[in-house]
C-alpha cells in the first residue's frame, strides 16, 4: 500500500508579501555600482539551505530543507543523468527532471501576491512637563514629562517607523502592506518554478509520437507519470522521463476510442483507463500485452430492463479511480451523470473473473414518452475516491467516493453496500454571469507530530475541498473510529463544513499541495495558492502562457440546463466551463500540467529561494526583513517550506539571517570607505539599521546588535542614524539593556543635538539594574539629566533622598549668591516638586507607574523623615536682626525657601494618600526587624504632625505674607477634608480666617475665598457677624451670601448679589428665591427686598436687561415703572424691556391686563425700531388696550399706515380708515409715477428697478389691507340686515349716493387701486414704446422690466375684484337672477365714476376681461369634474349590482333541514329537467325581446322575500348550469316536490318546504306565500 506522505513537517504558512520596492543600494545611482553581486558567502549559504551546492535541485522536494517530504522510494526521485545523490539531511533538487534533456522554463510566472496582515508601526510616546508657577492653585496636580505608557511623542517619527506611503518602500519596509485594491508589484521571486519535461514532451507531442500514439488527452501522476492518448493508448514514464511501457497496442482498447481518464493503483503496479465508448480496462504494468480486467459498456435496452448495470454504450467515462489498495475495486463516472462501483471477484485469469457493477449515482435514460416528465440534464463535474493516508481510519475499508453534479455534492460509501453518507445541495449564491464549473479534491487523514522528539503524535482528519463556480468549501470528515464507543457498531461518519472562500472567477480544478495548502486553478488559467487554515491567498500567478489542455466535455449535456435561467434552477449560469481536471495534477507538493504542446512540473518557491532572489537583486534590506518575518512566523510558513514548530524554524533561519546582516553591513560601510564619500543615502542606512535592529530583537541576539551592527555605524560615522532608529524600540521596551559604552555615546550624541528631553525618556525606559551607576550618575549630572538620574537611583539603589539633598544644596548655594544667575541650577532644583508629588503618592518618577507597596512605603518614610525629622546633615544658619541662629528642620526650610507655594501644593496632593492615616495603615508593609531608627520615626509622621511642624516653621519674619497665606489655604482645605486626623485650636483657625482675608495678590483671591468656605464648613466662629466687614473688604461674596442666608437677612443677601457683578445669574436666582409665592418670607422681608430692587434698579438692568424684565414680570410687575424710569434716557433699552414683558412669547399676559401707558410707549418705540412688526402687534391687542390719538402721530411719522388703518377700523372710524388708505395709495402712485418720470436722472437701472418693485409691493400690501377692511364691513352688514330687504332695495337703486356703507368702501378702494394701476401703466407703456421725446428717459425705461411691473399692477386689480366678487356673491340656486346684485351695483357705480374721470378704459377693459375669462374657465373645470365623478360613481354602482346578482355560495350540497342533496351527484334526474326547462324559458324570453313582445309570463312570478335570505324564483328547482350528470338512482316523486332552494347570507341551504316546516314547528307566524319573510333558523 502506498500512502500519501506525512505533511506535518511542512507546518503552517502565512501569505507572502506583495510589495516590490527599491533595493538597499540603488545600482543606477553610480557607475561603480553596476553589476554588483551579493556577497558570495551569503548566497552560498542560502543556496546550501536550498539544497543546491553545485548539484541540480530536485523539483519534487519543493525546497524542503530539513523537514521536507521524506522520499517513499529512492527510485521515485528526479535525479537526472548523474545518478542518485548521496544521502543527505538536506534534499537535493535538480534544476530539471532530466539534467541532460530538461532545462528550466525560460518563461517566469506572472506573480500577484496578496498580503495577509499588516505590520504595526511603533507607537511613540508623548510627554508634557510643567514647572510649578509662583502661585499655584491647590486643585492642580504636579505632572512629570513622562507618563506611564509610551504611546505618544511630540518628536517626529523615526524614519524606520514611517508609514509605508511616506517614501518609496523596500520589500522589507512594507512586509505587511495595506489590504487595498491597488495592484501589487511583482515580487523578486517566481511563485512557482516551472520546468518543462523535455523527454516526455518530445516523445508524446512530437509529430511521430502523435502519429504513433495519438494526441495526449489526460494525465495521472504517482510514482509514475501516465498519459492517455486519443488512440486508446496509455504511455507510462518513470521519473527519469524514460518511456517504460506502452499499454493497449494490439488489444481491444484501440477499438474503444480515446482514453478519457486514467487512474493509478495505490501500489503503482496497476493502471486503469476509461474510454470514449464507455469501456474500462485495467492493466498490470509488468504485463501490458493484455488487460488485467475488462469492463465493457452495455446496451441501453439492457440497462432499461434492469438486466445489468454499467456505462451505456458510446457514453464516455470521464472519471476513474481505485478504491483502497485493491486492484479489482474501481469507481467510475460518465458524461451522462451516472457513476458505478465495479468489484471483480477472484479467479484464475481474465475469463474466470466476474465483475459486479453497482450503480451509485444517476439514472439510465428513459424512453421518450408524452406522459413522463423529462428528467433534468446532468453530468459529473468532479469525481474522486478518498485516497489512503498514513493513519488508520474507519473509512479505509468503506470505499468513499465524492461526486459533484450541477445540483448536488454526494459522498457514497461503496463497501459493503452502496450507501449515501453525505449530501448537500448547490448553494443558491452563484457568481453573477459566471460559468458553470465544479471541482473537488480529497486530503486523507495523516499522522502528525507536535514536537521534535515525536513522542506524542496526533492524527489529522480527512477533508474534502469542493467548489461550484467561484465558491470553494472545505468539509472536514470526523474520524468515526475515535468517536464511536463500541467497535462492533457500524461507523457513523460526520461531515462538517468548516470554511468557505470565494474566488474572483470560476474554479475549474483543485489540488492539495500539503495539509494546509491548496492549489486552485480558475477559468482564466490563473493559479491561486490558498492557505487553508485562514483561507488567505498566499500567492497567485498567471498560467495562460502554459496553454493548459482543456476540453469541452459538459456543454452538450448541460447547456439546456445552464440557459434556463427562468426555470426552477435559478442559480444556474448561462455558460458551461471547459474541463481542466485531467490536465491539472499534484503529487507530493508538486504540480503537473498537461498542455497542448508540453508537460510541465512546478514547485513552489521556498523560503531560501525567495531570500536568494532578493539578495541577488541587491535588496539586502528586503531580504533581512523577509527572513525576520520567517523567523517570527509572520509570513507563510507552509507555502515556503518552513516548519510550524518555532524551535525548528528558528534553527533553520537564524544562522542565515545573521550572515545576511553581517554581509549587508560590511557591504554598505565597506563601499562607503572605498568611495571615500557617503555614496549610500542616509535613508538607506536607516532602513538597514531598522531591519537589523528588528531582526536582533526577534532573535533576542543583543550581542550581534551592539558588538557588530553598532560598531559598523559607529566607525562609519552614522551613529546618529543608528540611535534614532534604536530609540522607538527602547520606548516600546523591546530593548531594556544597553552596554555602558552605548549609553555613553547615546548621552553624548543626544545632548550635543539638544535632545535632552528625549534622552531622559530613553534612560527611564531602560533597566537601571544593568547600568553602571557611577557612569550614569556622572554623565547625568554633567548634562543636568536629573529626571533620569532620579529614576536610576530610585530603581537601582532604592535611594530616594540623596539626590533630593544634593538638589537642595545646589539651590542653597544659588540662594547664597555663589552661582547667581545660573538659570540651569534653578531649573534642576524646580524638579524637586514633581518628584516629591510622585514619591509621596506612591508613583515612580518620572514615568508615573505605580510602585510596589513595600517600595512605596519605604520611599515615603525616607522622604518624610528627611523633611520633618528635625535634624539634617548640615544645619542652616538663619540671620535674624543681625544675629545668626542655628535652626532645626533645615531641609524643610530649604525647600520652603525655594518655593513655598509649590511645596504646599505638593503636600496638598500627598495628604490624600492613606500613608498619613497612621501606623494602622503603614506598619503592615514594613518589616519591623529591618527598620532603621529614621524609618521608625518616619512611620510616626501623620497629618497632625506635618501641620504642626509647618505652623512652627512658617512664621514671620522668616516668611512673608505671600507664603503664609498659602499655608493658611493648605490648612483650611485639609482640615475640612481630614478633620478626624487634624485638630487645631480655635485661635489658630480664627487667625487663619483673618489671614486669608488679607491676601497679598488678587490672583489668589478666589483660592482664598474657596479656602474660607472649606474652613467655615467645619468651623463656626463665635461671632460670625464680626467677620462680615472683613469678608466684605476681601470681596468674599460667596462667604457673605452664605452668612446672610444662614441669618435670614435676605435684603443684605440681595445687596451682596448686586455687589457681586461677576455672577449675575446668582442675582436673578436670589430675586426669584425671595419673591416667589412659596419663598417663606414674610411681608416685611419681601418689602425690604423690593426696596433693595428699587434702590438698585439701574444695576439690575445692567446685570441683564431681558432677564430683569422677565424676573419683574414674574415676581414684581408693579416695579416695571421703576425700572423703565431708570431707562428713560435709553430708548432702545426701553424697547427691549417692553418687548420682553408685552410682546415676547414668554410674556405673562394672562394674569392681568397690560398697562395702557406701557402699550402706547411700546407701540411708539416699535415704530422706530421695528416698524414692520407694528401691524402684527396691534392685531394681538384688544379694544381699549391703547388710545388711537396717543399713537397716531408716531404711526403717521413712521409710515405704518396699515396699523393706523387697523386702529381706525377697530375704533369704528371706517370712513376715515378707507380715506386714509386711499390717500396713502395715491401717495404711492405719485411716488411710482415720479420715479418713472425721473428715470433719466438716475442712470442706475438696477436701483430704479428695485425701487419700482418695492413700490408695487407696497401698493399690493395696502390694497390687501383695504380688502380686509371692506370684507369686515361686509360681514357685519350681512349680519345686521335681512337678505331679502337688501336685494329688494338694491334692485331699485341706481345712483352712487344710495349705495350702502360697505359698498361705498369697496367702490373707493377699487377706484383708488385702478387709478394707481392706470396712471402707472400709462407711463410704463409709453416709455417702453419709445414715444417720449426724452431719449435718455426712454432708454432707461426700456432697460427696466416694464412687463413685470405692469403684470404686478394688473394682478393687484384682479385680486381686488376677485375679493369683491367672493364677498358680495351668493351661492348659485335655481333663480340665478337674484345673485351677485351687490357686485353688479358696485361695478356699475365704478364704471360710471371711471367714465367721468377718463374717457379711455382700455387698461380697465383688459383687466376685467382677464377676470371674467378666469371665472368662465373655473366653471368649465367644475362641470367637467362633476361629470367625471358621476361616471366613476356609476361604474362602481354597476359593479356592486353585478356582484349582488351573483348571489352567495352555499356551504354544502345538502339541505340543512332534510339532509337531502340539492345539487351535485345524487341529487336526482329532476334537476336536469328543471335546468332544461330554465334554458328553454330563457330562450323564449330572448326571442320575445327581439320581437318587442315584452308581455309578462304568468308562470314566472317572483316570490317576495324580504327577509335575510334570497328567495329563488318560483321554478321547480334552481341548479348550477355547470353541473355534470352522473348515473344515480332516480329520486322519488316526494323528493322532487320539495320546491325551490333558499340560500341565506350565512351560506346555509334549505328547501323552501323544509324551511317553512321548521318555522311552523317553532310556532312562527304564518307566512303568505306571496310575501314570505325567512330567516335562517341555524343563526337565530
Short mmCIF file of N, CA and C in Angstrom, two decimals, residues 358-435:
data_model
loop_
_atom_site.label_atom_id
_atom_site.label_comp_id
_atom_site.label_asym_id
_atom_site.label_seq_id
_atom_site.Cartn_x
_atom_site.Cartn_y
_atom_site.Cartn_z
N UNK A 358 -22.30 -1.92 -9.65
CA UNK A 358 -23.42 -1.33 -8.89
C UNK A 358 -23.53 0.15 -9.23
N UNK A 359 -24.75 0.54 -9.55
CA UNK A 359 -24.99 1.97 -9.85
C UNK A 359 -25.07 2.75 -8.53
N UNK A 360 -24.25 3.80 -8.41
CA UNK A 360 -24.24 4.59 -7.17
C UNK A 360 -24.71 6.02 -7.41
N UNK A 361 -24.94 6.41 -8.66
CA UNK A 361 -25.41 7.77 -8.94
C UNK A 361 -26.06 7.80 -10.30
N UNK A 362 -27.14 8.54 -10.42
CA UNK A 362 -27.77 8.79 -11.71
C UNK A 362 -28.80 7.76 -12.10
N UNK A 363 -29.46 8.01 -13.22
CA UNK A 363 -30.47 7.13 -13.78
C UNK A 363 -30.20 6.94 -15.26
N UNK A 364 -30.60 5.76 -15.75
CA UNK A 364 -30.46 5.49 -17.17
C UNK A 364 -31.45 6.35 -17.95
N UNK A 365 -31.09 6.72 -19.17
CA UNK A 365 -32.04 7.50 -19.98
C UNK A 365 -33.31 6.72 -20.20
N UNK A 366 -34.45 7.37 -20.03
CA UNK A 366 -35.75 6.71 -20.22
C UNK A 366 -36.22 6.90 -21.64
N UNK A 367 -37.07 5.96 -22.08
CA UNK A 367 -37.65 6.06 -23.42
C UNK A 367 -38.56 7.27 -23.50
N UNK A 368 -38.54 7.98 -24.60
CA UNK A 368 -39.39 9.17 -24.72
C UNK A 368 -40.86 8.82 -24.55
N UNK A 369 -41.57 9.63 -23.77
CA UNK A 369 -43.00 9.39 -23.54
C UNK A 369 -43.64 10.72 -23.21
N UNK A 370 -44.82 10.91 -23.76
CA UNK A 370 -45.53 12.17 -23.51
C UNK A 370 -46.05 12.25 -22.09
N UNK A 371 -46.29 11.11 -21.47
CA UNK A 371 -46.87 11.12 -20.12
C UNK A 371 -45.81 11.24 -19.04
N UNK A 372 -44.55 11.05 -19.39
CA UNK A 372 -43.47 11.11 -18.40
C UNK A 372 -42.73 12.43 -18.54
N UNK A 373 -42.58 13.09 -17.44
CA UNK A 373 -41.86 14.37 -17.46
C UNK A 373 -40.38 14.13 -17.72
N UNK A 374 -39.79 14.83 -18.67
CA UNK A 374 -38.36 14.61 -18.95
C UNK A 374 -37.49 14.98 -17.77
N UNK A 375 -36.43 14.18 -17.60
CA UNK A 375 -35.53 14.42 -16.49
C UNK A 375 -34.60 15.59 -16.81
N UNK A 376 -34.06 16.17 -15.73
CA UNK A 376 -33.09 17.25 -15.90
C UNK A 376 -31.79 16.70 -16.45
N UNK A 377 -31.15 17.50 -17.28
CA UNK A 377 -29.83 17.11 -17.79
C UNK A 377 -28.83 17.17 -16.66
N UNK A 378 -27.89 16.22 -16.67
CA UNK A 378 -26.91 16.18 -15.59
C UNK A 378 -25.63 15.58 -16.11
N UNK A 379 -24.57 15.78 -15.32
CA UNK A 379 -23.28 15.18 -15.60
C UNK A 379 -22.48 15.20 -14.31
N UNK A 380 -21.37 14.53 -14.30
CA UNK A 380 -20.50 14.52 -13.13
C UNK A 380 -19.35 15.48 -13.40
N UNK A 381 -19.40 16.65 -12.76
CA UNK A 381 -18.40 17.68 -12.98
C UNK A 381 -17.06 17.31 -12.34
N UNK A 382 -17.11 16.67 -11.18
CA UNK A 382 -15.88 16.29 -10.49
C UNK A 382 -16.13 15.00 -9.74
N UNK A 383 -15.03 14.23 -9.55
CA UNK A 383 -15.20 12.87 -9.02
C UNK A 383 -13.85 12.44 -8.45
N UNK A 384 -13.89 11.85 -7.23
CA UNK A 384 -12.62 11.37 -6.66
C UNK A 384 -12.91 10.43 -5.50
N UNK A 385 -12.28 9.22 -5.51
CA UNK A 385 -12.35 8.37 -4.31
C UNK A 385 -11.38 8.91 -3.25
N UNK A 386 -11.68 8.59 -1.99
CA UNK A 386 -10.82 9.03 -0.89
C UNK A 386 -9.54 8.22 -0.89
N UNK A 387 -8.36 8.87 -1.08
CA UNK A 387 -7.10 8.11 -1.04
C UNK A 387 -6.75 7.73 0.39
N UNK A 388 -5.85 6.77 0.51
CA UNK A 388 -5.42 6.32 1.83
C UNK A 388 -4.31 7.21 2.35
N UNK A 389 -4.36 7.52 3.63
CA UNK A 389 -3.30 8.26 4.28
C UNK A 389 -2.41 7.32 5.07
N UNK A 390 -1.48 7.92 5.83
CA UNK A 390 -0.58 7.08 6.63
C UNK A 390 -1.12 6.86 8.04
N UNK A 391 -2.38 7.21 8.25
CA UNK A 391 -3.02 6.97 9.54
C UNK A 391 -4.21 6.04 9.33
N UNK A 392 -4.43 5.16 10.28
CA UNK A 392 -5.53 4.21 10.19
C UNK A 392 -6.83 4.89 10.55
N UNK A 393 -7.83 4.73 9.67
CA UNK A 393 -9.13 5.36 9.88
C UNK A 393 -10.23 4.33 9.58
N UNK A 394 -11.39 4.62 10.11
CA UNK A 394 -12.54 3.75 9.87
C UNK A 394 -12.99 3.79 8.44
N UNK A 395 -12.57 4.83 7.69
CA UNK A 395 -13.02 4.95 6.30
C UNK A 395 -12.15 4.16 5.34
N UNK A 396 -11.08 3.54 5.82
CA UNK A 396 -10.17 2.84 4.92
C UNK A 396 -10.87 1.71 4.17
N UNK A 397 -11.76 1.03 4.81
CA UNK A 397 -12.43 -0.09 4.16
C UNK A 397 -13.82 0.24 3.65
N UNK A 398 -14.22 1.51 3.66
CA UNK A 398 -15.58 1.87 3.25
C UNK A 398 -15.66 2.25 1.78
N UNK A 399 -14.53 2.53 1.14
CA UNK A 399 -14.55 2.90 -0.28
C UNK A 399 -15.33 4.17 -0.53
N UNK A 400 -14.99 5.26 0.17
CA UNK A 400 -15.70 6.53 -0.01
C UNK A 400 -15.34 7.15 -1.35
N UNK A 401 -16.33 7.70 -2.01
CA UNK A 401 -16.12 8.41 -3.25
C UNK A 401 -17.01 9.66 -3.24
N UNK A 402 -16.43 10.80 -3.64
CA UNK A 402 -17.15 12.08 -3.69
C UNK A 402 -17.48 12.40 -5.13
N UNK A 403 -18.70 12.81 -5.38
CA UNK A 403 -19.17 13.11 -6.73
C UNK A 403 -19.87 14.47 -6.71
N UNK A 404 -19.57 15.29 -7.70
CA UNK A 404 -20.12 16.64 -7.79
C UNK A 404 -20.88 16.78 -9.09
N UNK A 405 -22.16 17.07 -8.99
CA UNK A 405 -23.02 17.29 -10.14
C UNK A 405 -23.43 18.75 -10.17
N UNK A 406 -24.12 19.21 -11.20
CA UNK A 406 -24.60 20.60 -11.19
C UNK A 406 -25.59 20.89 -10.07
N UNK A 407 -26.07 19.86 -9.38
CA UNK A 407 -27.08 20.09 -8.36
C UNK A 407 -26.60 19.74 -6.96
N UNK A 408 -25.82 18.67 -6.83
CA UNK A 408 -25.52 18.12 -5.52
C UNK A 408 -24.05 17.74 -5.41
N UNK A 409 -23.58 17.73 -4.15
CA UNK A 409 -22.37 17.02 -3.79
C UNK A 409 -22.81 15.78 -3.03
N UNK A 410 -22.38 14.62 -3.49
CA UNK A 410 -22.78 13.35 -2.88
C UNK A 410 -21.52 12.58 -2.52
N UNK A 411 -21.46 12.09 -1.29
CA UNK A 411 -20.38 11.22 -0.85
C UNK A 411 -21.00 9.87 -0.52
N UNK A 412 -20.52 8.82 -1.22
CA UNK A 412 -21.13 7.49 -1.13
C UNK A 412 -20.06 6.52 -0.65
N UNK A 413 -20.43 5.64 0.26
CA UNK A 413 -19.57 4.52 0.64
C UNK A 413 -19.99 3.31 -0.19
N UNK A 414 -19.03 2.63 -0.79
CA UNK A 414 -19.33 1.52 -1.70
C UNK A 414 -19.19 0.16 -1.05
N UNK A 415 -18.61 0.10 0.14
CA UNK A 415 -18.38 -1.18 0.82
C UNK A 415 -19.00 -1.12 2.22
N UNK A 416 -19.70 -2.12 2.67
CA UNK A 416 -20.01 -3.38 1.94
C UNK A 416 -21.12 -3.21 0.92
N UNK A 417 -22.00 -2.22 1.13
CA UNK A 417 -23.03 -1.91 0.15
C UNK A 417 -22.98 -0.42 -0.11
N UNK A 418 -23.50 -0.03 -1.26
CA UNK A 418 -23.52 1.39 -1.59
C UNK A 418 -24.50 2.12 -0.68
N UNK A 419 -24.01 3.19 -0.06
CA UNK A 419 -24.83 3.94 0.89
C UNK A 419 -24.39 5.40 0.87
N UNK A 420 -25.35 6.30 0.81
CA UNK A 420 -25.04 7.73 0.82
C UNK A 420 -24.67 8.17 2.23
N UNK A 421 -23.49 8.74 2.37
CA UNK A 421 -23.01 9.19 3.67
C UNK A 421 -23.23 10.68 3.88
N UNK A 422 -23.19 11.44 2.81
CA UNK A 422 -23.33 12.89 2.94
C UNK A 422 -23.85 13.43 1.62
N UNK A 423 -24.72 14.42 1.73
CA UNK A 423 -25.29 15.03 0.53
C UNK A 423 -25.63 16.49 0.85
N UNK A 424 -25.26 17.36 -0.05
CA UNK A 424 -25.59 18.78 0.14
C UNK A 424 -25.89 19.38 -1.21
N UNK A 425 -26.82 20.33 -1.21
CA UNK A 425 -27.26 20.95 -2.46
C UNK A 425 -26.33 22.10 -2.82
N UNK A 426 -26.37 22.47 -4.07
CA UNK A 426 -25.58 23.59 -4.56
C UNK A 426 -26.05 24.87 -3.88
N UNK A 427 -25.14 25.71 -3.42
CA UNK A 427 -25.54 26.98 -2.79
C UNK A 427 -26.32 27.84 -3.77
N UNK A 428 -27.23 28.63 -3.21
CA UNK A 428 -28.07 29.48 -4.04
C UNK A 428 -27.46 30.86 -4.25
N UNK A 429 -26.16 30.98 -4.11
CA UNK A 429 -25.49 32.27 -4.30
C UNK A 429 -24.38 32.11 -5.33
N UNK A 430 -24.72 31.87 -6.57
CA UNK A 430 -23.67 31.68 -7.58
C UNK A 430 -23.06 33.02 -7.99
N UNK A 431 -21.97 32.92 -8.68
CA UNK A 431 -21.32 34.12 -9.20
C UNK A 431 -22.18 34.70 -10.31
N UNK A 432 -22.39 36.00 -10.28
CA UNK A 432 -23.21 36.65 -11.29
C UNK A 432 -22.55 36.53 -12.66
N UNK A 433 -23.31 36.06 -13.63
CA UNK A 433 -22.84 35.94 -15.01
C UNK A 433 -21.58 35.07 -15.11
N UNK A 434 -21.38 34.18 -14.19
CA UNK A 434 -20.22 33.30 -14.23
C UNK A 434 -20.52 32.02 -14.97
N UNK A 435 -19.47 31.23 -15.13
CA UNK A 435 -19.61 29.96 -15.85
C UNK A 435 -19.92 28.84 -14.86
#
